[in-house]
Amino acid sequence: MSERLVGHPARARLFLADEARSRFHDGALWEIRRRRDRRARDLPEWQELRALAARIKAHMLGRLPGYLEQFEANATRHGAVVHFARDAAEHNRIVLELLRARRITRVVKSKSMLTEECGLNPWLEQHGIEVTDTDLGELIVQLRKEPPSHIVLPAIHLRTQDVAETFAAELAAPPLADPVSLTRFAREHLREKFLAAQAGITGVNFAIAETGGFVVCTNEGNADLGTALPGLHIACMGLEKLVPRAADLGVFLRLLARSATGQAITVYSSHYHGPRPGAELHIVIVDNGRSSIRAEPEHRRALACIRCGACMNTCPVFRRSGGHSYGTEVPGPIGSILAPLRQPERHASLPHACTLCGSCSAVCPVGIDLHEQLLALRRRQVDGGPAASAAQAPVATRGKRWLVALVAWALSSPQRTARLGAWVRWLGRRLPGLLRAGPLAAWSDTRELPPLPRRSFQEQYAERRARATPDAGAQQGVGREEPS
Amino acid sequence: MNAREALLARLRAQRVEPVELPALEGNFVRYADARERFREALGEAAGVVVSVGIGSTLQQVVAGLDVVREARRWVSLTPEVAGNLEAPELPHHFRDIDVVVVPARFGVAENGAVWIDGAAAPVRAALFLAQHLVVLLPQGELVDNMHQAYARIGSTLTDQAFGCFMSGPSKTADIEQALVVGAHGARSLTLVEY
């Protein structure tokens, strides 16, 4: 049965095989969701902030080319060098050239989903450059040669024992059994990396058009150490990270950490305007498919995402199936929109990794209509929108369309309806067995058909009416048929 | 056509309906007792608040802090307090410093953050590489929320290459969601009100 599963369901099954782990994952993320709720309730203006954030981002996306030029001019004025990259390959080439020109071989990187998206680490390693991920969670997954499973909590799929084993195997750590000693060990290990680094690469949380500066938010202080010591700072950002004014940060910094981890603000919100004295600052602005999403009115709002991860923490599918089940660098509800927009065929299963419960849209700090967009992507698979193809629409979805047409025809006449009813009741009693063995086995594996009665409502009604005395009929009404 | 021109041309060719930029006005949270809220928020972020009482000086209070008494090397970035060593000039040299004393411009009541920029910490490594931080905040230098904070920073934001809202010591919960204070940056943050 399981060999029929492809895409998200197949990968989810791998994670669910370890039930204790899956339960821990579910519970840990739900606790973060609850902390987020408490923080949101602290602020009477929470909904007002969400609305402001959505409008600021919508405005920015409308005037994106102008703001990009403004940002570039202001950043340059402060002494930064701004580069543009159309795609991941161009981004990677720019970064490599910057490092090579300075004969740099040791780089520290702080968490950046963009560099994950571009596959920067393997590319630099291929060219003889040592890249150390310095966020603790990122370091753990890097040592395990795994991708992060969550954009804010990269190692949330792992337990303490896993980390202890990884540190022992990869860093020759002594046997350590608790999070505190493991974190202390990583601190000492990474301090040496920070002190020896020749360049620091960071992501960007927000870039400010009117000042040419940008903000990086962390709790660990890794981005700060990575940029305070080496002589070169390379900041990589998607072009949607812009906000028009510095004052807009008031809105976004209030929303980000509260939504992400339930903190009132991250420990460090660092603002960079130009390089340190005697050092260099380069900013790489990347498109890599973002401009195509901007061109789609139905999905443009997805570019407002500030990568807080709240949609993942609340998603009943994500909490149970784990981030790796999505097979994308950004998983969860927002990832299930962004990835299929870029590669519809490869990620065709993702819009279906959703119950349409709408919880993601309810918590999104920038008001993205996530579940509506997921539904729209399913519709596109069926109707063949701009990015759909026949191969993409799953067999079940196409079958459903025929079935709906057939049922509509049957229901348009009472005789046909009665015959259809009899047929369905007959079939219903035999179907579960057929489904489990047939081509729909994957679908029926986790679903149970309700028991169907032997006779239709009309038949039962006629029979009771014939049998009933006037008194009894009034008292009993129409009884419910026991399932057969 | 280079990447920049190609990208800008592509974006310009797209039709995107304009949305007006909203004014940042709202009924944003204010606190009857901003000082109390600030202490509470910084406490939640694992920071410690100490006040300079009547009859003691700032120097005495700082020198009497546990982290300072236990420090072999401690430096101050402000003339208001004297450390037992001059602050290093090279970023990497802060690796050997146990405590750095740094003045903050103001604090934010809603989240316990303080604003520290390059004017206070010319070598920014001081804030992240030293083991412990002592932050000095003059009494009354508080705003209620982040909107007021940015209004207060105003055009000084671009005067310095670096500025940071800092709320408590560095921390992580990346291993099984267990909160550990002292990830890569400062292992403790003591705020001294004076």
XYZ file of C-alpha atoms in Angstrom:
678
model
C 0.000 0.000 0.000
C 2.624 2.500 1.061
C 4.532 2.102 -2.181
C 1.612 3.820 -3.894
C 2.177 6.940 -1.841
C 4.220 9.698 -3.431
C 5.343 13.154 -2.394
C 4.183 14.518 0.929
C 2.171 11.489 2.123
C 5.096 9.130 1.556
C 7.559 11.364 3.375
C 5.068 12.051 6.183
C 4.782 8.318 6.728
C 8.522 8.118 7.395
C 8.243 10.725 10.147
C 5.090 9.198 11.626
C 6.757 5.796 11.895
C 8.411 7.058 15.106
C 5.299 7.772 17.102
C 7.007 9.173 20.198
C 8.968 11.622 18.083
C 5.922 12.721 16.160
C 4.007 13.301 19.393
C 6.844 15.330 20.867
C 6.977 17.431 17.673
C 3.244 18.026 17.715
C 3.247 19.041 21.376
C 6.312 21.285 21.167
C 4.924 23.255 18.236
C 1.491 23.557 19.791
C 3.086 25.004 22.929
C 4.773 27.653 20.764
C 1.430 28.401 19.152
C -0.044 28.944 22.634
C 2.778 31.261 23.611
C 2.124 33.203 20.437
C -1.552 33.520 21.374
C -0.715 34.890 24.811
C 1.645 37.481 23.311
C -0.877 38.525 20.705
C -3.479 39.050 23.441
C -1.030 41.313 25.309
C -1.494 43.897 22.587
C -4.967 45.385 22.118
C -3.825 46.634 18.700
C -2.797 43.198 17.394
C -5.319 43.090 14.543
C -4.538 46.686 13.680
C -0.842 45.794 13.384
C -1.621 42.844 11.094
C -3.687 45.057 8.840
C -0.950 47.699 8.730
C 1.696 45.087 7.943
C -0.391 43.649 5.099
C -0.938 47.087 3.578
C 2.688 48.158 3.903
C 3.826 44.996 2.121
C 1.119 45.311 -0.560
C 2.180 48.905 -1.172
C 5.847 47.897 -1.359
C 5.109 45.111 -3.855
C 3.178 47.536 -6.033
C 6.087 49.954 -6.206
C 8.864 47.375 -5.932
C 11.135 48.576 -8.763
C 11.187 52.118 -7.385
C 11.918 50.946 -3.856
C 14.680 48.624 -5.061
C 16.413 51.551 -6.760
C 15.935 53.740 -3.722
C 17.371 51.058 -1.457
C 20.315 50.506 -3.774
C 21.132 54.226 -3.962
C 20.949 54.712 -0.190
C 22.878 51.549 0.648
C 25.588 52.587 -1.804
C 25.741 56.012 -0.183
C 26.553 54.317 3.132
C 29.395 52.393 1.513
C 27.728 49.044 0.819
C 28.024 47.356 -2.594
C 24.705 46.119 -3.985
C 24.469 43.170 -6.388
C 21.441 41.788 -8.219
C 20.915 38.111 -8.992
C 18.194 36.746 -11.274
C 18.397 33.222 -9.921
C 20.097 30.926 -7.434
C 23.046 30.200 -9.729
C 23.768 33.879 -10.239
C 23.536 34.487 -6.474
C 25.957 31.671 -5.769
C 28.418 32.902 -8.418
C 28.393 36.417 -6.953
C 29.094 35.146 -3.439
C 31.850 32.807 -4.629
C 33.522 35.578 -6.632
C 33.514 37.910 -3.626
C 35.198 35.222 -1.516
C 37.669 34.124 -4.174
C 38.806 37.644 -4.976
C 39.861 37.931 -1.317
C 41.268 34.392 -1.081
C 38.781 33.585 1.651
C 38.412 29.946 2.704
C 36.609 30.147 6.061
C 33.094 31.540 6.267
C 30.545 31.679 9.094
C 26.906 31.867 8.123
C 23.901 32.807 10.179
C 20.496 31.396 9.448
C 19.242 32.381 6.038
C 16.461 30.550 4.254
C 17.495 32.259 1.016
C 20.934 30.659 1.002
C 19.233 27.307 1.707
C 16.962 27.951 -1.262
C 19.988 28.724 -3.445
C 22.009 25.732 -2.233
C 24.881 28.031 -1.293
C 26.598 25.707 1.196
C 27.228 22.772 -1.153
C 28.288 25.192 -3.888
C 30.907 26.905 -1.697
C 32.109 23.591 -0.270
C 32.556 22.279 -3.807
C 34.901 25.187 -4.347
C 37.010 24.503 -1.291
C 35.418 26.981 1.104
C 34.539 25.917 4.639
C 31.066 27.154 5.585
C 29.936 26.870 9.196
C 26.285 27.370 10.034
C 26.266 29.184 13.344
C 22.672 29.097 14.492
C 22.675 26.173 16.936
C 19.807 24.370 15.207
C 21.381 24.974 11.806
C 24.736 23.685 13.033
C 23.078 20.489 14.264
C 21.356 19.770 10.949
C 24.463 20.772 8.987
C 26.531 18.241 10.942
C 23.863 15.608 10.246
C 23.854 16.556 6.539
C 20.126 17.206 6.725
C 18.161 20.265 5.663
C 16.449 22.310 8.411
C 12.937 21.012 9.144
C 11.496 24.370 10.223
C 12.456 27.921 9.256
C 12.713 29.195 12.834
C 13.433 25.924 14.683
C 15.717 24.045 12.280
C 16.227 21.012 14.538
C 12.737 20.713 16.023
C 12.469 17.197 14.548
C 15.333 15.973 16.750
C 15.591 14.923 20.381
C 18.398 15.684 22.840
C 19.825 12.197 22.381
C 20.089 12.745 18.602
C 22.050 15.959 19.163
C 24.346 14.295 21.688
C 25.095 11.520 19.205
C 25.720 14.009 16.409
C 28.130 16.109 18.477
C 29.956 12.993 19.639
C 30.284 11.629 16.106
C 31.065 14.838 14.227
C 32.807 17.047 16.792
C 34.308 14.410 19.077
C 32.251 15.775 21.961
C 32.356 13.949 25.290
C 29.120 12.174 26.245
C 26.658 14.994 27.064
C 23.120 14.311 28.089
C 21.300 17.597 28.505
C 20.518 20.683 26.386
C 22.553 23.011 28.614
C 25.852 21.137 28.320
C 25.270 20.534 24.617
C 24.660 24.255 24.069
C 27.784 25.163 26.087
C 29.818 22.737 24.015
C 28.501 24.274 20.767
C 29.235 27.764 22.124
C 32.912 26.924 22.639
C 33.164 25.130 19.293
C 31.574 28.021 17.410
C 33.566 30.759 19.184
C 36.684 29.368 17.542
C 34.895 29.401 14.176
C 33.766 33.006 14.658
C 37.245 34.145 15.661
C 38.859 32.392 12.699
C 36.286 33.403 10.079
C 37.334 35.623 7.184
C 33.773 36.445 6.107
C 30.293 36.395 7.602
C 27.203 35.658 5.518
C 23.788 36.623 6.859
C 20.242 36.760 5.654
C 18.098 39.875 5.934
C 14.809 40.157 7.815
C 13.903 43.645 6.617
C 15.582 46.094 4.247
C 14.683 49.780 4.484
C 14.313 51.626 1.189
C 14.444 55.148 2.640
C 17.701 54.572 4.547
C 19.476 51.817 2.601
C 19.928 49.808 5.784
C 18.712 46.390 6.843
C 17.794 44.470 9.968
C 18.791 40.975 11.064
C 16.983 39.375 14.006
C 18.433 36.548 16.099
C 18.206 35.238 19.641
C 21.616 33.634 19.817
C 23.701 36.586 18.629
C 25.286 34.493 15.896
C 24.628 36.962 13.079
C 26.149 39.691 15.226
C 29.317 37.771 16.040
C 29.587 36.668 12.411
C 29.547 40.278 11.240
C 31.423 41.925 14.148
C 34.687 40.034 13.605
C 35.567 39.265 9.946
C 36.421 41.959 7.419
C 33.702 41.019 4.954
C 29.936 40.852 5.503
C 27.768 39.482 2.709
C 24.027 39.953 3.272
C 21.730 37.937 0.989
C 18.104 38.980 0.604
C 15.045 38.164 -1.461
C 13.724 41.247 -3.224
C 10.490 41.102 -1.197
C 12.274 41.920 2.074
C 11.935 45.670 1.510
C 9.875 48.030 3.620
C 9.535 51.672 2.564
C 10.308 53.462 5.857
C 12.362 52.850 8.979
C 9.235 53.540 11.019
C 7.564 50.521 9.351
C 9.933 48.360 11.387
C 7.928 49.356 14.448
C 5.057 47.346 13.002
C 7.082 44.380 11.777
C 9.367 43.907 14.781
C 6.310 43.895 17.025
C 4.756 41.129 14.945
C 7.766 38.958 14.091
C 8.979 37.484 17.384
C 5.529 37.364 18.958
C 4.362 35.267 16.006
C 7.523 33.187 15.735
C 8.318 32.075 19.285
C 5.984 34.022 21.546
C 8.735 36.444 22.608
C 7.937 40.162 22.711
C 11.016 40.783 20.516
C 14.076 38.757 19.531
C 17.117 39.234 21.756
C 18.996 41.057 18.992
C 17.429 43.206 16.265
C 20.522 44.573 14.573
C 20.390 47.469 12.125
C 23.161 47.741 9.550
C 23.876 50.905 7.584
C 27.091 50.454 5.671
C 30.219 48.480 6.637
C 32.211 48.611 9.869
C 35.169 50.990 9.693
C 37.840 49.223 7.682
C 35.532 46.379 6.629
C 33.373 45.655 3.571
C 29.634 45.142 3.189
C 28.053 43.519 0.123
C 24.314 43.049 -0.343
C 23.008 40.499 -2.846
C 19.376 41.009 -3.898
C 17.857 37.853 -5.350
C 14.821 37.263 -7.558
C 14.839 33.482 -8.130
C 11.166 33.237 -9.117
C 9.818 35.949 -6.828
C 9.007 38.341 -9.670
C 6.862 35.639 -11.295
C 4.800 35.344 -8.124
C 4.456 39.139 -8.086
C 2.814 38.899 -11.512
C 0.049 36.620 -10.198
C -2.726 38.616 -8.491
C -4.045 35.497 -6.727
C -0.699 34.696 -5.123
C 1.114 38.018 -4.853
C 0.277 38.325 -1.160
C 2.441 35.294 -0.451
C 5.431 37.596 -1.021
C 4.478 39.532 2.123
C 5.702 36.584 4.226
C 8.170 37.579 6.971
C 9.184 33.955 7.668
C 7.980 33.807 11.272
C 6.882 30.172 11.030
C 3.551 30.731 12.824
C 1.648 28.952 10.015
C 3.813 25.875 10.574
C 3.405 25.837 14.354
C -0.364 25.916 14.082
C -0.797 23.595 11.080
C -2.280 20.211 12.104
C -0.582 18.576 9.123
C 2.846 20.118 9.730
C 2.803 19.344 13.441
C 2.229 15.692 12.776
C 4.109 15.113 9.550
C 7.281 17.130 10.275
C 9.049 19.680 8.109
C 11.039 17.185 6.064
C 7.834 15.704 4.666
C 7.440 18.783 2.455
C 10.710 18.314 0.583
C 11.249 22.070 0.292
C 13.506 24.574 2.068
C 10.449 26.468 3.330
C 7.935 23.830 4.513
C 4.438 24.101 5.955
C 1.532 26.134 4.606
C 3.590 29.009 3.147
C 6.066 26.557 1.613
C 3.167 24.614 0.090
C 2.297 27.807 -1.797
C 5.749 29.064 -2.759
C 7.216 25.751 -3.911
C 4.371 24.668 -6.260
C 4.315 28.166 -7.763
C 7.947 27.671 -8.769
C 7.875 23.977 -9.648
C 4.248 22.818 -10.021
C 4.989 19.267 -11.100
C 7.676 18.498 -8.561
C 5.600 19.804 -5.650
C 2.124 18.756 -6.869
C 1.326 16.958 -3.602
C 1.899 20.000 -1.360
C -1.371 21.928 -1.883
C -3.065 18.728 -0.676
C -1.012 18.567 2.546
C -3.706 20.739 4.101
C -7.053 20.229 5.802
C -8.281 23.711 4.764
C -8.911 24.405 8.448
C -7.714 27.990 7.918
C -5.694 28.180 11.133
C -2.624 29.361 9.192
C -4.504 32.333 7.747
C -5.843 33.150 11.206
C -2.383 33.434 12.764
C -0.414 34.919 9.833
C 0.943 38.269 11.085
C 0.865 39.826 7.627
C -2.598 38.554 6.704
C -1.722 36.140 3.910
C -4.815 34.175 2.812
C -2.838 30.937 3.027
C -5.618 28.356 2.940
C -7.413 30.197 0.137
C -4.220 30.118 -1.882
C -3.738 26.419 -1.221
C -7.272 25.810 -2.458
C -6.574 27.968 -5.512
C -3.521 25.847 -6.292
C -5.637 22.675 -6.148
C -8.149 24.316 -8.455
C -5.352 25.180 -10.813
C -4.257 21.549 -10.916
C -7.761 20.570 -11.983
C -8.576 23.433 -14.323
C -5.153 23.771 -15.836
C -4.110 27.277 -14.913
C -0.986 28.951 -16.207
C 1.334 26.603 -14.381
C -0.668 23.381 -14.594
C -0.390 20.426 -16.888
C -2.486 17.327 -17.468
C 0.080 15.121 -15.786
C -0.109 17.263 -12.701
C -3.777 16.787 -11.882
C -3.847 13.622 -9.799
C -5.968 10.776 -11.155
C -8.313 11.042 -8.192
C -8.974 14.716 -8.887
C -9.843 14.106 -12.530
C -12.028 11.156 -11.563
C -13.882 13.336 -9.102
C -14.844 15.754 -11.871
C -16.463 12.955 -13.894
C -18.197 11.636 -10.846
C -19.691 15.031 -10.058
C -21.076 15.312 -13.598
C -22.590 11.821 -13.331
C -24.211 12.527 -9.987
C -25.653 15.805 -11.266
C -27.275 13.903 -14.141
C -28.723 11.247 -11.811
C -30.083 13.736 -9.301
C -31.961 15.658 -11.969
C -34.697 12.965 -12.101
C -36.492 11.276 -9.111
C -36.407 7.865 -10.808
C -32.728 8.079 -11.542
C -32.110 9.305 -7.976
C -33.919 6.291 -6.511
C -31.975 3.908 -8.731
C -28.684 5.631 -7.911
C -29.523 5.347 -4.205
C -30.153 1.624 -4.424
C -26.953 1.154 -6.358
C -24.860 3.177 -3.939
C -26.286 1.271 -0.937
C -25.433 -1.999 -2.626
C -21.997 -0.798 -3.575
C -21.360 0.802 -0.186
C -21.588 -2.525 1.585
C -18.936 -4.010 -0.689
C -16.768 -0.940 -1.304
C -14.430 -0.918 1.716
C -12.967 -4.243 0.669
C -12.665 -3.148 -2.960
C -11.029 0.128 -2.045
C -8.401 -1.428 0.168
C -7.192 -3.671 -2.594
C -7.784 -1.451 -5.597
C -6.002 1.545 -7.061
C -7.429 3.815 -4.359
C -5.770 1.847 -1.590
C -3.570 4.779 -0.594
C -6.614 6.972 -0.145
C -8.727 4.492 1.771
C -5.866 3.450 4.010
C -6.715 6.019 6.660
C -10.427 6.489 5.918
C -13.502 4.511 6.917
C -16.802 4.588 5.006
C -19.847 5.136 7.211
C -22.150 2.083 7.419
C -25.001 2.392 4.909
C -28.632 1.306 5.575
C -30.208 -1.453 3.473
C -33.295 0.550 2.566
C -33.790 4.111 1.464
C -35.506 6.735 3.569
C -38.554 6.635 1.287
C -38.851 2.870 1.593
C -38.521 3.001 5.362
C -41.039 5.821 5.603
C -43.642 4.048 3.485
C -43.242 0.865 5.487
C -43.593 2.547 8.870
C -46.529 4.542 7.779
C -48.357 1.430 6.646
C -47.594 -0.298 9.937
C -48.241 2.539 12.357
C -51.392 3.188 14.339
C -52.455 6.863 14.311
C -51.222 7.367 17.965
C -47.923 5.611 17.626
C -47.158 7.404 14.378
C -47.550 10.792 16.032
C -45.325 9.822 18.984
C -42.584 7.988 17.183
C -42.303 10.163 14.122
C -39.809 8.595 11.834
C -37.300 6.402 13.629
C -33.732 6.067 12.659
C -32.797 2.898 10.859
C -30.110 0.873 12.594
C -27.095 0.479 10.378
C -27.015 -2.948 8.804
C 21.415 43.465 -20.333
C 22.840 42.884 -16.856
C 20.915 41.292 -14.001
C 19.955 44.622 -12.453
C 18.529 46.093 -15.649
C 16.804 42.836 -16.587
C 15.184 42.517 -13.178
C 14.000 46.117 -12.969
C 12.651 45.988 -16.534
C 10.782 42.789 -15.784
C 9.228 44.252 -12.633
C 8.272 47.455 -14.454
C 6.541 45.496 -17.195
C 4.243 43.814 -14.652
C 0.880 45.357 -13.926
C 0.341 45.547 -10.187
C -2.499 47.606 -8.810
C -1.198 50.296 -6.448
C -1.988 50.206 -2.725
C -1.607 53.374 -0.704
C 1.090 53.415 1.960
C -0.750 53.576 5.303
C 0.048 56.236 7.871
C 1.501 54.662 11.015
C -1.161 55.919 13.315
C -3.007 53.750 15.719
C -4.105 53.322 19.246
C -0.783 51.751 20.208
C -0.271 50.365 23.676
C 0.758 52.735 26.482
C 1.560 51.747 30.045
C 0.467 53.519 33.191
C 3.741 52.386 34.791
C 6.232 52.033 31.953
C 9.100 51.396 34.362
C 7.333 48.428 35.940
C 6.385 47.016 32.535
C 9.987 47.382 31.328
C 11.338 45.472 34.337
C 8.776 42.751 33.834
C 9.507 42.417 30.102
C 13.265 42.343 30.627
C 12.766 39.757 33.347
C 10.823 37.579 30.907
C 13.795 37.891 28.542
C 16.123 36.623 31.335
C 17.649 40.031 32.018
C 18.197 41.370 35.545
C 17.381 44.933 36.597
C 19.296 46.667 39.397
C 18.679 50.227 40.607
C 21.164 52.674 42.039
C 19.649 53.674 45.358
C 20.144 56.815 47.393
C 23.519 56.890 49.065
C 25.370 54.747 46.527
C 27.085 55.696 43.288
C 26.818 54.128 39.856
C 30.442 52.998 40.131
C 29.767 51.288 43.466
C 26.692 49.510 42.216
C 28.372 48.245 39.051
C 31.535 47.189 40.884
C 29.374 45.356 43.412
C 27.545 43.186 40.848
C 28.343 39.478 41.093
C 29.456 39.225 37.468
C 31.837 42.154 37.968
C 33.234 40.916 41.282
C 33.938 37.551 39.715
C 35.460 39.085 36.577
C 39.182 39.044 36.039
C 38.975 41.573 33.204
C 36.176 44.028 32.902
C 35.956 47.151 30.776
C 33.634 50.105 30.517
C 32.673 51.885 27.322
C 31.601 55.011 29.196
C 33.584 57.455 31.339
C 30.812 57.277 33.977
C 32.140 53.925 35.135
C 35.752 52.740 35.314
C 36.629 49.111 34.633
C 39.870 47.421 35.703
C 41.230 47.604 32.152
C 41.040 49.864 29.103
C 38.646 48.601 26.426
C 40.518 46.811 23.606
C 40.619 48.460 20.202
C 40.503 45.292 18.109
C 37.279 43.305 17.922
C 38.928 39.903 18.442
C 40.511 41.044 21.718
C 37.134 41.113 23.412
C 37.323 37.326 23.596
C 39.294 37.688 26.818
C 36.959 40.207 28.427
C 34.616 38.905 31.114
C 32.331 41.930 31.466
C 31.587 44.935 29.264
C 29.743 47.949 30.684
C 27.849 49.865 28.006
C 25.411 52.783 28.127
C 22.030 52.453 26.391
C 20.175 55.395 24.865
C 16.698 54.332 25.994
C 14.558 51.318 26.824
C 11.264 50.018 25.393
C 8.632 49.090 27.975
C 6.645 46.691 25.798
C 9.525 44.271 25.251
C 12.381 45.096 27.630
C 14.727 46.043 24.798
C 17.344 48.777 24.982
C 18.729 50.708 22.006
C 22.516 50.658 21.744
C 24.295 52.004 18.685
C 27.785 52.572 17.375
C 28.109 55.819 19.294
C 28.025 53.831 22.553
C 29.931 50.788 21.284
C 32.396 51.818 18.580
C 33.717 48.232 18.442
C 30.494 46.277 18.191
C 32.175 42.960 19.032
C 32.203 44.275 22.618
C 28.473 43.637 22.801
C 28.627 40.043 21.574
C 32.023 38.536 22.315
C 32.401 39.477 25.995
C 30.976 36.920 28.440
C 28.639 39.247 30.335
C 27.028 42.631 29.683
C 26.136 45.393 32.095
C 23.858 47.958 30.448
C 23.446 51.416 31.959
C 20.116 53.165 31.537
C 19.363 56.616 32.965
C 16.061 56.613 34.833
C 13.096 57.827 32.834
C 14.694 57.064 29.470
C 11.833 54.802 28.452
C 9.306 54.699 25.628
C 6.159 52.602 25.724
C 6.282 50.856 22.369
C 8.336 50.267 19.231
C 6.605 53.017 17.248
C 7.780 55.566 19.793
C 11.175 53.882 19.741
C 11.664 54.488 16.010
C 10.329 58.016 16.347
C 12.906 58.619 19.046
C 15.788 57.155 17.016
C 14.697 59.272 14.061
C 17.421 60.347 11.699
C 20.180 59.170 14.058
C 19.527 55.664 12.679
C 21.803 56.350 9.739
C 24.478 58.221 11.716
C 25.991 54.916 12.797
C 26.795 51.802 10.780
C 25.342 49.710 13.593
C 22.472 49.954 16.020
C 20.720 47.232 17.965
C 17.620 46.621 20.029
C 18.833 44.202 22.646
C 16.452 42.405 24.965
C 18.207 40.277 27.553
C 21.183 37.922 27.182
C 21.668 35.637 24.187
C 19.602 32.466 24.285
C 18.489 29.437 22.332
C 15.877 26.709 22.546
C 17.137 24.751 19.552
C 17.633 21.514 21.475
C 14.249 20.035 22.345
C 12.777 23.464 23.038
C 14.686 23.714 26.308
C 15.558 27.357 26.958
C 19.298 27.829 27.468
C 20.574 31.301 28.350
C 23.984 32.085 26.873
C 24.128 30.826 23.297
C 26.819 32.713 21.361
C 26.555 36.238 22.738
C 26.479 37.486 26.315
C 25.674 34.854 28.946
C 23.989 37.404 31.180
C 22.629 40.922 30.912
C 22.313 43.148 33.960
C 20.594 46.465 33.475
C 21.542 49.183 35.914
C 19.080 52.065 36.246
C 20.607 55.250 37.567
